[in-house]
Amino acid sequence: MTEQLWQVHFKVHRQRTGGKPYVRTFTLDVDPEEYILDAVERIWALHDRTLTYRHACHHSTCGACGMRVNGREKLTCITTISSVTQNGGTVRIDPLRNFPVVSDLVVDMGNFFLRMDRSGFNSVAPLAAACLPYEQPLTAENSIDHEPERLVDCIECGLCISVCPAANTDKEYVGPAVLASLHLMYVQNPTQEFIDQADHHTGLWRCHSAYECTEVCPSGVDPAWRIMDMRKKVMSDRIKSIFRPRSSEKKNAQPA
Amino acid sequence: MEEGGDPHAELDRIMKTTQPSAIVIGAGFTGCALAYDLAQRGFAVTVVERGELASGTSGRTHGLLHSGARYCVTDAEAAIECIQENMILRRIAKQCIEYNGGYFVALDDADLGYAPAFFQGAQNCGIPVEEIDVQRALAAEPALNPKILAAYQVPDAAFDPLRLAMAFAASARQHGAKFNTFHDVVGFLRDGIGNICGVSAVNRHAGQPVDFRADITINATGAWAGKVAEMAGISVPVRPTPGVMVAYEKRVTQRVINRLCEPDDGDILLPQRRMAVIGTTSFEVEEADYIPVYPDQVKQMHQRAALLVPELENIKMRGAYMSARPLIGGLMSGRSLSRTFKCYDHQTDEEVNGLVTVTGGKATTCRVMAEKTADLVCQKLGWQRACETAQHPLADYHLYYS
């Protein structure tokens, strides 16, 4: 961290529940290596106690502090001020898109979390499954009394949904995180249930491959790759199904 | 009531069968676990929290599910509480815990000198502890400092802080508890004879005042418990005691790595997702709302981390943050439940009825803090229901939003 402080103007989206949005500017002297969330917390603590925002872990494991910083989706707890502005510069802070704004920078994650739940998303996985299938699994000598495990990468921050152009035009689209979750679950447990949930016009086939989700994901989930890989798995399943005896019941898959 | 019946018995019957109500101030680990415990015992529970769930100390915890070994020499009572709760949480909160165990490693002769007391202490506290051959430990964790002199294995784990709070909150909601996040408590409501009968709050989303009423109010605001109690004219001797944590871009071990020494700065390195997180320091502050991250403390953590895992010297930092522990000081005659946390019935100490404060403790022991606090609340209200929170897995954390 440097000794030199910068003066930075933070233009913050303000909005009471049901009220009209407006922008309020706060000018702060900051250490350029501080994180955006530190500045937001300081605005609340020292300048304006009415400011609302979500946060919890401050080190990118909880996913609560996603916002748009200068128009770009960021996990604000690990985004340094120097990475988005300069001395004397301006930083615009807005709530995530494609979620209902409750107030100021707080969006309603409820519908998204329930979709994640319906996808079967499990926060802990065996170490090998927690990594991306194309990665070398992280080294682990297996002298633990059970298979090593870890918390999976997706922190349900919603950045991928905020940035997704398809989610912006179709509220029914389940979005990248949910599809990435279905892929993660299918890789661990290849059952028809996950194929059926993903193989839907508001699921896998709504994505139009903008790859923005992978671009903004702060956690290494690579949702775009997972969506494309899931499409391959679904197509492979469809081809295989030609050779399977037909079920008398018509499939009636529901989106997650 | 039949004529000639005993009015006291009738009153007693009504007291025992009418659903009691409780307000919990604070939705950190303690508040969420307490809301679950009380709701499960049949209370109508209202949680009032000024920010998001776990937006104070809880969310910013290191994320270590203690085996208790860290305290087995200096504070056996806390150590025993930790191992008991560790075993319970790994059963009921498996959904948000990486359960890979932990090592205590000796780096110098002083550490080695601590080893016998450590081994004995852990055994005395009922913590499963096993000495691991150094070569085996290095094979299991190749990133460890190759110069380690001894290694002991204990049942530590790493957890996801927000999701642990959400799992308790989801369970509370399934038992009918209502959560009012972004509601700032600004004062206490009193009835005609001065008893506390609720809180005045401001809905921060709408900027509107709102009152909540209940039979009893519990101040579960941790490091802020003193400030909240002050609104009722009561002094609670809690000192916000922050420490710094530094997260790195690489997960360098699978297990929690502790330095084999008395609790010290930067003595715990734990894996979390793709990260490694080192902590922590300890100093007192007056005001816990905003605590800057001090660069010299970050530097100190960096040096300590590299002692345990040398490659961290050259790994990029991902984040640095402060978390304010609620440390209990002073000599107040509070109802001491253990050295790790305290529960104050303000009726006995200050003759203010209707308010209980719980503070202190650690994330690992949040469930038992809630249990003991709910026991006290039940006793005060003459409500006889046993705690069952250790017996059932928590609801899926996503269902907080159901």
XYZ file of C-alpha atoms in Angstrom:
658
model
C 0.000 0.000 0.000
C 1.217 3.471 -0.794
C 1.490 6.457 1.512
C 0.099 8.804 -1.124
C -3.632 9.508 -0.763
C -5.835 10.160 -3.758
C -8.896 12.367 -3.880
C -11.696 10.441 -5.556
C -15.317 11.412 -6.276
C -17.773 8.573 -5.694
C -21.049 9.017 -7.570
C -23.439 6.675 -5.798
C -26.855 5.488 -6.968
C -29.486 6.391 -4.358
C -33.047 5.189 -4.248
C -35.599 4.652 -1.512
C -37.964 1.698 -1.893
C -40.448 2.721 -4.545
C -38.801 6.148 -4.916
C -37.072 7.878 -7.800
C -33.390 7.130 -8.298
C -30.819 9.897 -8.103
C -27.061 10.186 -7.761
C -25.202 11.588 -4.801
C -21.506 12.437 -4.922
C -19.124 11.865 -2.023
C -15.541 13.072 -2.231
C -13.076 11.006 -0.195
C -9.339 10.934 0.363
C -8.421 7.318 -0.209
C -5.447 5.026 -0.343
C -5.483 3.876 -3.991
C -4.894 0.292 -2.864
C -8.025 0.286 -0.704
C -10.971 -1.662 -2.026
C -14.148 -0.076 -3.396
C -16.146 -1.725 -0.595
C -13.921 -0.008 2.004
C -14.825 3.341 0.444
C -18.542 2.484 0.401
C -18.379 1.397 4.040
C -16.613 4.633 4.954
C -19.247 6.695 3.130
C -21.887 4.941 5.256
C -19.927 5.166 8.530
C -18.660 8.747 8.269
C -20.751 10.608 5.677
C -24.263 9.238 5.207
C -25.858 6.700 7.517
C -28.838 6.284 5.220
C -26.800 4.557 2.480
C -27.765 0.889 2.075
C -25.520 -1.808 0.559
C -24.910 -5.529 0.999
C -21.670 -7.013 2.272
C -20.419 -9.717 4.618
C -17.047 -11.433 4.197
C -14.872 -8.724 2.591
C -12.634 -11.325 0.911
C -14.634 -12.758 -1.995
C -16.044 -15.862 -0.375
C -19.641 -14.743 0.275
C -20.715 -12.925 -2.895
C -22.810 -10.260 -1.146
C -21.031 -7.102 -2.348
C -21.514 -7.259 -6.112
C -22.125 -3.814 -7.658
C -21.512 -2.033 -10.945
C -18.397 0.087 -10.729
C -18.075 2.557 -13.613
C -20.659 0.455 -15.426
C -18.803 -2.826 -14.944
C -19.833 -5.667 -12.639
C -17.359 -6.002 -9.773
C -17.047 -7.816 -6.494
C -16.264 -4.615 -4.634
C -14.374 -6.226 -1.721
C -11.495 -7.273 -3.994
C -11.607 -4.375 -6.490
C -8.928 -1.823 -5.664
C -9.672 1.849 -6.229
C -6.512 2.166 -8.332
C -7.836 -0.460 -10.751
C -10.871 1.646 -11.708
C -9.801 5.302 -11.457
C -6.944 7.728 -10.895
C -6.117 10.574 -8.523
C -8.849 13.216 -8.914
C -11.018 10.736 -10.792
C -14.645 9.715 -10.492
C -16.069 6.323 -9.620
C -19.694 5.608 -10.427
C -21.319 2.998 -8.167
C -24.622 1.396 -9.149
C -26.618 -1.648 -8.069
C -26.516 -4.834 -10.161
C -28.803 -4.988 -13.186
C -31.422 -7.671 -13.838
C -32.335 -7.849 -10.140
C -35.049 -5.747 -8.465
C -33.501 -2.785 -6.588
C -34.746 -2.714 -2.986
C -32.942 0.505 -2.072
C -29.686 2.282 -3.015
C -27.178 -0.490 -3.816
C -29.261 -3.350 -2.375
C -30.855 -5.746 -4.848
C -33.267 -8.585 -4.112
C -31.417 -11.888 -4.532
C -34.413 -14.017 -3.448
C -35.607 -15.325 -6.797
C -32.039 -16.056 -7.877
C -31.211 -17.985 -4.687
C -34.361 -20.065 -5.021
C -33.462 -20.881 -8.634
C -29.997 -21.916 -7.441
C -31.654 -24.100 -4.826
C -33.888 -25.775 -7.396
C -30.827 -26.517 -9.533
C -29.573 -28.685 -6.666
C -26.570 -26.407 -6.088
C -24.323 -27.766 -3.398
C -21.786 -25.429 -1.841
C -19.303 -28.166 -0.919
C -17.873 -30.742 -3.345
C -15.028 -33.270 -3.462
C -11.810 -31.408 -4.296
C -11.560 -32.763 -7.848
C -15.185 -31.922 -8.656
C -14.888 -28.434 -7.178
C -12.348 -27.511 -9.852
C -13.209 -26.986 -13.502
C -13.130 -30.261 -15.437
C -10.421 -28.893 -17.764
C -8.137 -27.941 -14.871
C -5.527 -30.003 -13.134
C -7.071 -30.718 -9.743
C -5.287 -28.885 -6.968
C -2.688 -31.059 -5.348
C -3.906 -33.101 -2.445
C -2.215 -36.044 -0.885
C -5.039 -38.248 0.193
C -4.097 -38.911 3.762
C -7.218 -37.235 5.065
C -9.580 -39.812 6.553
C -12.083 -39.033 3.830
C -11.824 -37.598 0.319
C -10.644 -33.960 0.499
C -13.348 -31.461 -0.290
C -13.814 -27.766 -0.662
C -16.349 -25.018 -1.069
C -17.094 -24.717 -4.785
C -16.223 -21.605 -6.753
C -19.658 -20.075 -7.330
C -20.390 -17.572 -4.579
C -23.819 -16.666 -5.991
C -22.831 -13.005 -6.333
C -25.076 -12.457 -9.371
C -22.459 -10.559 -11.421
C -22.929 -12.975 -14.344
C -26.677 -12.327 -14.370
C -26.214 -8.567 -14.143
C -23.869 -8.498 -17.150
C -25.730 -11.058 -19.276
C -27.437 -9.518 -22.353
C -29.849 -12.459 -22.561
C -30.912 -12.023 -18.928
C -31.486 -8.353 -19.693
C -34.048 -9.142 -22.393
C -35.745 -12.204 -20.848
C -36.726 -12.200 -17.184
C -37.583 -15.909 -17.398
C -34.043 -16.862 -18.444
C -32.490 -18.681 -15.476
C -29.102 -17.139 -16.243
C -25.456 -18.238 -16.278
C -24.993 -19.090 -12.576
C -27.937 -21.486 -12.511
C -26.811 -23.220 -15.721
C -23.243 -23.438 -14.391
C -24.683 -24.993 -11.242
C -26.623 -27.580 -13.282
C -23.396 -28.410 -15.125
C -21.448 -28.733 -11.868
C -24.121 -30.998 -10.436
C -24.324 -33.085 -13.632
C -20.544 -33.593 -13.709
C -20.692 -34.973 -10.175
C -23.871 -36.966 -10.694
C -24.868 -37.477 -14.350
C -28.593 -37.943 -13.994
C -31.418 -37.004 -16.320
C -32.822 -34.494 -13.831
C -30.079 -31.955 -14.538
C -30.312 -32.466 -18.312
C -34.067 -31.867 -18.172
C -33.725 -28.690 -16.126
C -31.068 -27.236 -18.440
C -32.555 -28.364 -21.779
C -35.180 -25.655 -21.985
C -35.879 -22.476 -23.932
C -35.412 -20.405 -20.726
C -32.311 -22.464 -19.936
C -29.339 -23.531 -22.090
C -30.874 -22.383 -25.366
C -31.533 -18.777 -24.292
C -27.802 -18.070 -23.919
C -26.405 -16.455 -27.051
C -22.759 -16.953 -26.262
C -21.769 -13.421 -25.342
C -19.274 -14.900 -22.826
C -19.712 -11.795 -20.637
C -20.440 -14.044 -17.626
C -17.018 -15.641 -17.759
C -15.494 -12.201 -18.274
C -16.915 -10.781 -15.028
C -16.930 -13.892 -12.817
C -14.669 -13.045 -9.858
C -14.408 -16.641 -8.730
C -13.204 -18.785 -11.641
C -16.508 -20.550 -12.345
C -16.285 -20.052 -16.142
C -20.065 -20.190 -16.613
C -19.849 -19.719 -20.403
C -17.623 -22.771 -20.809
C -19.935 -24.747 -18.541
C -22.982 -23.716 -20.593
C -21.287 -24.753 -23.837
C -20.136 -28.049 -22.314
C -23.637 -28.670 -20.971
C -25.046 -28.127 -24.474
C -22.705 -30.861 -25.720
C -23.908 -33.156 -22.969
C -27.548 -32.407 -23.775
C -27.006 -33.017 -27.517
C -25.193 -36.235 -26.743
C -28.095 -37.251 -24.516
C -30.576 -36.470 -27.302
C -28.646 -38.604 -29.793
C -28.414 -41.454 -27.325
C -32.122 -41.151 -26.637
C -32.850 -42.061 -30.306
C -31.532 -45.510 -29.517
C -33.354 -45.763 -26.200
C -36.790 -47.333 -25.988
C -39.342 -44.538 -26.009
C -41.000 -43.720 -22.785
C -44.791 -43.675 -23.066
C -44.940 -40.547 -20.956
C -44.095 -37.273 -22.601
C -41.328 -35.400 -20.867
C -42.489 -32.187 -19.329
C -39.349 -30.547 -18.107
C -39.604 -27.383 -16.082
C -36.874 -24.804 -15.923
C -34.971 -24.367 -12.672
C -62.446 -20.491 34.614
C -64.732 -22.365 36.925
C -66.040 -20.525 39.908
C -63.907 -21.248 42.930
C -60.937 -22.261 40.733
C -57.487 -21.115 41.711
C -56.806 -17.862 39.800
C -53.048 -18.346 40.170
C -53.227 -21.796 38.626
C -55.309 -20.373 35.787
C -52.800 -17.580 35.208
C -50.035 -20.145 35.277
C -51.880 -22.242 32.698
C -52.333 -19.225 30.426
C -48.666 -18.286 30.795
C -47.603 -21.789 29.846
C -49.831 -22.119 26.811
C -49.849 -18.655 25.237
C -47.157 -18.330 22.595
C -44.429 -16.019 23.893
C -42.798 -13.493 21.590
C -39.198 -12.321 21.324
C -37.254 -9.672 19.442
C -33.668 -10.508 18.551
C -31.505 -7.473 17.743
C -28.691 -8.445 15.402
C -28.479 -11.048 12.636
C -24.929 -12.253 12.974
C -24.191 -15.844 13.936
C -25.552 -15.422 17.454
C -28.715 -13.599 16.399
C -29.512 -16.067 13.620
C -28.794 -19.101 15.815
C -30.854 -17.575 18.635
C -33.766 -16.798 16.312
C -33.699 -20.450 15.215
C -33.490 -21.770 18.771
C -36.338 -19.607 20.100
C -38.537 -20.208 17.045
C -37.972 -23.944 17.340
C -39.068 -23.733 21.000
C -42.305 -22.105 19.939
C -41.585 -18.378 20.246
C -42.909 -15.847 17.769
C -39.544 -14.366 16.788
C -38.809 -11.035 15.116
C -35.216 -10.314 14.109
C -34.185 -6.677 13.664
C -30.836 -6.082 11.953
C -29.476 -2.755 10.697
C -27.685 -4.219 7.651
C -27.550 -7.438 5.689
C -27.239 -10.797 7.495
C -23.718 -11.235 8.887
C -22.597 -7.761 7.841
C -20.725 -7.023 11.081
C -18.182 -9.294 12.725
C -19.714 -12.617 11.667
C -19.373 -12.188 7.910
C -15.786 -11.062 8.316
C -14.713 -13.927 10.534
C -11.627 -15.899 9.567
C -13.885 -18.857 8.745
C -12.184 -21.336 11.069
C -14.315 -24.028 12.655
C -12.120 -24.449 15.720
C -11.240 -27.899 16.992
C -10.495 -26.116 20.259
C -6.814 -27.040 20.103
C -5.875 -23.370 19.727
C -7.122 -22.817 23.308
C -6.406 -26.182 24.921
C -3.493 -24.851 26.997
C -4.623 -21.292 27.787
C -8.401 -21.691 28.107
C -9.595 -25.275 28.570
C -13.226 -24.263 29.025
C -13.303 -22.524 25.658
C -11.459 -25.459 24.079
C -13.994 -27.992 25.373
C -16.863 -25.829 24.161
C -15.214 -25.578 20.723
C -14.695 -29.305 20.228
C -18.231 -30.092 21.348
C -19.722 -27.492 18.998
C -17.321 -28.443 16.194
C -18.739 -31.972 16.291
C -22.313 -30.649 16.314
C -21.821 -28.105 13.515
C -20.110 -30.587 11.214
C -23.278 -32.665 11.589
C -25.921 -29.932 11.274
C -24.120 -27.432 9.014
C -22.187 -29.707 6.667
C -23.587 -27.687 3.741
C -21.109 -24.842 4.300
C -18.029 -26.518 5.820
C -14.826 -27.789 4.137
C -14.016 -30.533 6.535
C -10.380 -31.409 5.871
C -8.880 -31.203 9.356
C -5.927 -29.141 10.518
C -2.275 -29.387 11.468
C -0.386 -27.681 14.265
C 3.227 -27.344 13.127
C 6.355 -26.478 15.102
C 8.816 -24.134 13.411
C 11.405 -23.649 16.152
C 12.587 -24.944 19.512
C 10.153 -22.739 21.427
C 7.290 -24.328 19.459
C 8.671 -27.781 20.236
C 8.821 -26.842 23.909
C 5.093 -26.038 23.769
C 4.274 -29.436 22.236
C 3.957 -31.575 25.417
C 1.558 -29.114 27.076
C -0.363 -28.851 23.814
C -0.687 -32.604 23.340
C -1.716 -33.125 26.953
C -4.093 -30.163 26.878
C -5.821 -31.353 23.737
C -6.288 -34.809 25.198
C -7.614 -33.396 28.456
C -10.166 -31.350 26.531
C -11.351 -34.345 24.521
C -9.898 -33.072 21.233
C -8.808 -35.912 18.944
C -5.118 -35.145 18.440
C -2.488 -37.241 16.702
C 1.196 -36.626 16.159
C 2.032 -36.970 12.463
C 5.466 -37.913 11.227
C 7.032 -34.792 9.661
C 7.710 -36.536 6.346
C 4.120 -37.724 6.192
C 2.826 -34.239 6.974
C 5.001 -32.758 4.212
C 3.776 -35.386 1.773
C 0.199 -34.548 2.682
C 0.788 -30.788 2.480
C 3.715 -30.237 0.099
C 3.495 -26.439 0.364
C 4.293 -26.481 4.103
C 7.588 -25.042 5.263
C 9.989 -28.001 4.797
C 11.758 -26.997 8.011
C 8.851 -27.938 10.283
C 10.013 -29.897 13.313
C 6.751 -31.550 14.373
C 3.135 -31.821 13.259
C -0.092 -32.683 15.068
C -3.419 -33.368 13.409
C -6.693 -32.014 14.866
C -10.276 -31.800 13.555
C -10.250 -28.157 12.369
C -12.294 -27.065 9.362
C -13.043 -23.991 7.243
C -16.561 -22.654 6.720
C -18.369 -20.098 4.595
C -19.393 -17.325 7.027
C -22.423 -15.822 5.264
C -23.866 -19.215 4.385
C -23.537 -20.457 7.956
C -25.546 -17.450 9.167
C -28.041 -17.940 6.339
C -28.499 -21.635 7.215
C -29.444 -20.714 10.793
C -31.686 -17.927 9.478
C -33.329 -20.266 6.949
C -34.037 -22.748 9.763
C -35.449 -19.942 11.898
C -37.704 -18.826 9.046
C -38.983 -22.375 8.604
C -40.135 -22.158 12.229
C -41.893 -18.870 11.560
C -39.242 -16.301 12.530
C -39.459 -12.971 10.698
C -36.287 -11.215 9.577
C -36.182 -7.440 9.230
C -32.794 -6.688 7.735
C -31.850 -3.055 7.021
C -33.833 -2.012 10.093
C -31.815 0.134 12.486
C -32.843 -0.013 16.154
C -32.979 3.563 17.482
C -34.503 3.044 20.924
C -36.373 0.781 23.317
C -40.121 0.842 23.989
C -41.232 0.812 27.633
C -44.546 -0.178 29.136
C -46.346 1.759 31.897
C -44.083 0.429 34.641
C -40.798 0.903 32.819
C -40.268 -2.603 31.487
C -38.821 -2.926 28.007
C -41.551 -4.169 25.680
C -39.995 -3.759 22.270
C -37.869 -1.569 20.043
C -38.251 1.478 17.820
C -36.497 1.050 14.507
C -36.077 2.728 11.142
C -36.733 0.755 7.977
C -33.655 1.915 6.076
C -34.984 0.820 2.679
C -37.968 3.128 2.965
C -36.667 5.636 5.528
C -39.749 4.940 7.672
C -39.948 4.497 11.454
C -41.436 1.228 12.703
C -42.015 -0.254 16.170
C -41.755 -3.912 17.121
C -43.268 -5.263 20.355
C -42.566 -8.514 22.176
C -42.516 -10.131 25.614
C -38.737 -10.029 25.644
C -35.938 -8.391 23.668
C -32.488 -9.928 23.247
C -29.512 -7.793 22.355
C -27.342 -10.111 20.216
C -25.186 -7.435 18.615
C -21.753 -8.760 19.570
C -19.148 -6.010 19.358
C -21.986 -3.444 19.310
C -23.749 -4.873 22.404
C -22.444 -2.023 24.558
C -23.803 0.647 22.234
C -27.208 -1.003 21.949
C -27.482 -1.555 25.728
C -26.593 2.116 26.226
C -29.905 3.024 24.568
C -31.582 1.344 27.554
C -29.259 3.161 29.957
C -27.346 -0.022 30.666
C -23.618 -0.596 30.557
C -22.310 -3.846 29.041
C -18.528 -4.120 29.215
C -17.829 -5.300 25.699
C -14.709 -4.103 23.912
C -14.582 -4.329 20.114
C -11.238 -6.051 19.515
C -10.409 -6.159 15.802
C -7.925 -8.294 13.975
C -6.766 -8.280 10.364
C -7.099 -11.104 7.861
C -5.304 -11.356 4.521
C -6.547 -13.550 1.658
C -4.262 -14.883 -1.083
C -4.992 -15.820 -4.685
C -3.970 -19.452 -4.214
C -5.179 -22.320 -2.087
C -1.836 -23.608 -0.843
C -3.001 -26.310 1.571
C -6.073 -28.474 2.027
C -5.922 -28.400 5.813
C -5.975 -25.554 8.282
C -2.363 -24.838 9.296
C -1.804 -23.543 12.830
C 1.499 -22.600 14.368
C 2.213 -24.794 17.383
C 2.444 -22.006 19.957
C 0.291 -20.032 22.370
C -2.339 -17.933 20.565
C -0.372 -15.275 18.680
C -0.582 -12.867 15.741
C -0.817 -14.581 12.356
C -0.813 -18.103 13.738
C -3.621 -19.593 11.608
C -3.640 -20.135 7.843
C -6.718 -21.684 6.354
C -7.863 -22.785 2.921
C -11.128 -21.422 1.571
C -12.367 -22.062 -1.993
C -9.329 -21.178 -4.181
C -7.802 -19.000 -1.487
C -5.580 -19.143 1.560
C -6.449 -16.784 4.434
C -4.018 -15.826 7.221
C -5.006 -14.223 10.512
C -4.921 -12.431 12.775
C -3.953 -9.534 15.082
C -5.620 -8.109 18.175
C -6.130 -4.546 19.416
C -8.963 -2.612 21.036
C -11.059 0.150 19.480
C -13.862 2.359 20.794
C -15.906 2.411 17.625
C -16.410 -0.700 15.479
C -18.472 0.768 12.627
C -15.444 1.559 10.527
C -12.024 0.091 11.180
C -9.342 0.843 8.607
C -7.062 -1.918 7.393
C -3.625 -0.932 8.661
C -0.836 -1.600 6.119
C 1.723 -2.516 8.813
C -0.578 -5.272 10.090
C -1.063 -6.583 6.557
C 2.718 -6.702 6.175
C 3.041 -8.567 9.466
C 0.455 -11.139 8.337
C 2.332 -11.565 5.072
C 5.547 -12.373 6.948
C 3.776 -14.801 9.268
C 2.016 -16.539 6.377
C 5.318 -17.086 4.571
C 6.755 -18.726 7.698
C 4.077 -21.433 7.509
C 3.973 -21.725 3.695
C 7.042 -20.124 2.057
C 5.523 -19.806 -1.438
C 2.975 -17.287 -0.093
C 5.849 -14.792 -0.090
C 5.316 -14.455 -3.847
C 1.586 -15.016 -4.172
C -0.681 -12.084 -4.902
C -2.914 -10.810 -2.115
C -6.594 -10.973 -3.010
C -8.076 -9.049 -0.108
C -7.397 -7.666 3.368
C -10.051 -6.962 5.953
C -10.762 -6.252 9.607
C -13.172 -8.025 11.896
C -14.014 -6.763 15.417
C -14.310 -9.520 18.021
C -16.675 -8.821 20.921
C -14.336 -9.163 23.875
C -15.836 -9.000 27.335
C -13.992 -6.868 29.853
C -14.704 -5.383 33.243
C -15.944 -7.075 36.396
C -19.672 -6.903 35.942
C -21.676 -9.403 37.941
C -23.233 -10.807 34.815
C -24.529 -14.330 34.698
C -21.401 -15.996 33.452
C -22.099 -18.994 31.286
C -18.531 -19.646 30.345
C -15.333 -17.769 29.777
C -16.061 -17.634 26.077
C -19.342 -15.752 26.147
C -21.691 -14.048 28.563
C -25.390 -13.648 28.880
C -26.733 -10.765 30.962
C -30.224 -10.698 32.411
C -30.637 -6.959 32.941
C -33.444 -7.604 35.414
C -31.037 -9.050 37.959
C -28.215 -6.583 37.397
C -29.931 -3.284 36.621
C -33.588 -4.000 37.392
C -34.486 -3.368 33.774
C -36.972 -6.069 32.892
C -37.555 -7.386 29.399
C -33.992 -7.162 28.088
C -31.267 -9.789 27.847
C -27.826 -9.301 26.292
C -25.637 -12.058 24.875
C -22.143 -11.258 23.660
C -18.609 -12.609 23.409
C -18.017 -16.086 22.077
C -16.852 -17.296 18.692
C -18.428 -18.394 15.459
C -17.741 -22.022 16.370
C -19.788 -21.730 19.558
C -22.726 -19.698 18.216
C -25.198 -22.561 18.554
C -24.508 -23.178 22.241
C -24.538 -19.419 22.921
C -28.027 -19.383 21.443
C -29.014 -22.448 23.470
C -27.919 -20.966 26.795
C -29.511 -17.615 25.994
C -32.782 -19.275 24.998
C -32.651 -21.328 28.231
C -32.446 -18.067 30.185
C -35.251 -16.480 28.167
C -37.478 -19.541 28.671
C -36.740 -19.541 32.388
C -37.630 -15.854 32.657
C -40.931 -16.363 30.874
C -41.815 -19.692 32.489
C -41.852 -21.411 29.096
C -40.786 -25.031 29.290
C -39.385 -26.307 26.017
C -36.081 -28.032 25.493
C -33.476 -27.036 22.917
C -33.362 -29.287 19.849
C -30.953 -27.373 17.639
C -28.132 -29.904 18.050
C -30.303 -32.719 16.750
C -31.447 -31.651 13.290
C -29.504 -30.573 10.195
C -30.075 -26.903 9.371
C -32.317 -25.983 6.448
C -30.571 -25.325 3.120
C -29.226 -21.778 3.316
C -30.941 -20.781 0.048
C -34.282 -21.208 1.825
C -33.622 -18.050 3.811
C -35.277 -16.462 0.778
C -38.247 -18.870 0.651
